[in-house]
Amino acid sequence: MFKNKKTNTILWILISLDVLFILGHISLVLSEAKQPNSFLLDAEDWGYPELFQYVKYSTILGLVTYLIIGQKKYAYVPAIPLFVLLFIDDVFQLHYKAAWYFVYHLKITTVAGIKAVAIGQLLYYIGIGFGMFLFSLLFYKNATYKVKKTFVHISLLLGFFLFFGIGIDFLSVLLENYIPTTIKALLTLVEEGGEMISLSLLVWFFCYLLKENPKTHDNFFSDFKIK
């Protein structure tokens, strides 16, 4: 996968910009100036790092759309709702809103020291994750061996992304009242920085898929086993 010079160039450009944003965030936090706020990874309004993430989401959706329509690789259809959902969730912070919805309507309370809002988030992630898993399974189970391998690669990169975006975020919510400010700042850096780099890897991988076989398929079933 690293033999394609064009896709490698895209990857290094993305990673370089990620590192610059991460270093900018660290510099602002250490200086305690926190201005301009738009350069912080966790800026309250739409900061430049966050906008860069939105560009990546849009790029992935554009690449997947071309894979499906332009190259007729219909096995990748599940990637569309998945990344649309991740994009919308990132923009509107749906996981927090859904968490409070569950807390209010299900009357969730703190259990064994786990905050109610954390339990609400967990329910949201489980519900969305299970739904996407079932939808993707419909395409995966009848896919060719080559496409199944690609699904595994995407899943690994996505797992890397979700580890930071969900795992570290969930940990931050759990420990919010028990850890000092410096640890909170470190968790924010790990969460946001890890998300940026892992999303860049996903952009690179879909660029690789586009370059891997530019020829369009002849029919709808070319990526699926014909029984």
mmCIF file of C-alpha atoms in Angstrom, residues 50 53-54 56-58 60-61 78-95 124-125 128-129 132 154 157-159 161-163 165-166 195 198-199 202 206:
data_model
loop_
_atom_site.group_PDB
_atom_site.id
_atom_site.type_symbol
_atom_site.label_atom_id
_atom_site.label_comp_id
_atom_site.label_asym_id
_atom_site.label_seq_id
_atom_site.Cartn_x
_atom_site.Cartn_y
_atom_site.Cartn_z
ATOM 1 C CA GLU A 50 -11.735 21.095 13.248
ATOM 2 C CA GLN A 53 -11.186 17.407 9.867
ATOM 3 C CA TYR A 54 -14.371 18.365 8.020
ATOM 4 C CA LYS A 56 -11.113 15.093 5.383
ATOM 5 C CA TYR A 57 -14.629 13.750 5.968
ATOM 6 C CA SER A 58 -15.817 15.463 2.782
ATOM 7 C CA ILE A 60 -13.567 10.499 2.077
ATOM 8 C CA LEU A 61 -17.231 10.822 1.103
ATOM 9 C CA PRO A 78 -21.837 1.042 3.769
ATOM 10 C CA ALA A 79 -19.016 3.579 3.959
ATOM 11 C CA ILE A 80 -21.386 6.369 2.856
ATOM 12 C CA PRO A 81 -23.824 6.289 5.841
ATOM 13 C CA LEU A 82 -20.930 5.497 8.184
ATOM 14 C CA PHE A 83 -18.863 8.566 7.332
ATOM 15 C CA VAL A 84 -21.926 10.800 6.945
ATOM 16 C CA LEU A 85 -22.881 9.815 10.493
ATOM 17 C CA LEU A 86 -19.340 10.390 11.815
ATOM 18 C CA PHE A 87 -19.245 13.753 10.050
ATOM 19 C CA ILE A 88 -22.614 14.899 11.426
ATOM 20 C CA ASP A 89 -21.746 13.612 14.884
ATOM 21 C CA ASP A 90 -18.487 15.562 14.840
ATOM 22 C CA VAL A 91 -20.165 18.787 13.677
ATOM 23 C CA PHE A 92 -23.162 18.691 16.012
ATOM 24 C CA GLN A 93 -21.705 16.563 18.839
ATOM 25 C CA LEU A 94 -24.658 14.180 18.587
ATOM 26 C CA HIS A 95 -23.144 11.715 21.063
ATOM 27 C CA TYR A 124 -25.654 5.641 21.830
ATOM 28 C CA TYR A 125 -22.390 4.104 20.604
ATOM 29 C CA ILE A 128 -25.171 3.080 16.235
ATOM 30 C CA GLY A 129 -22.335 0.555 16.114
ATOM 31 C CA MET A 132 -23.789 -0.132 11.125
ATOM 32 C CA ILE A 154 -10.853 -0.248 6.665
ATOM 33 C CA LEU A 157 -8.103 2.002 10.477
ATOM 34 C CA LEU A 158 -11.606 2.843 11.655
ATOM 35 C CA GLY A 159 -10.925 1.077 14.951
ATOM 36 C CA PHE A 161 -9.922 6.333 14.717
ATOM 37 C CA LEU A 162 -12.675 5.251 17.126
ATOM 38 C CA PHE A 163 -10.152 4.407 19.841
ATOM 39 C CA GLY A 165 -12.662 9.579 19.096
ATOM 40 C CA ILE A 166 -14.769 7.363 21.358
ATOM 41 C CA GLU A 195 -8.393 11.551 15.689
ATOM 42 C CA SER A 198 -6.152 8.384 12.099
ATOM 43 C CA LEU A 199 -8.627 10.251 9.857
ATOM 44 C CA LEU A 202 -8.413 6.801 6.266
ATOM 45 C CA PHE A 206 -9.446 5.507 0.170
#
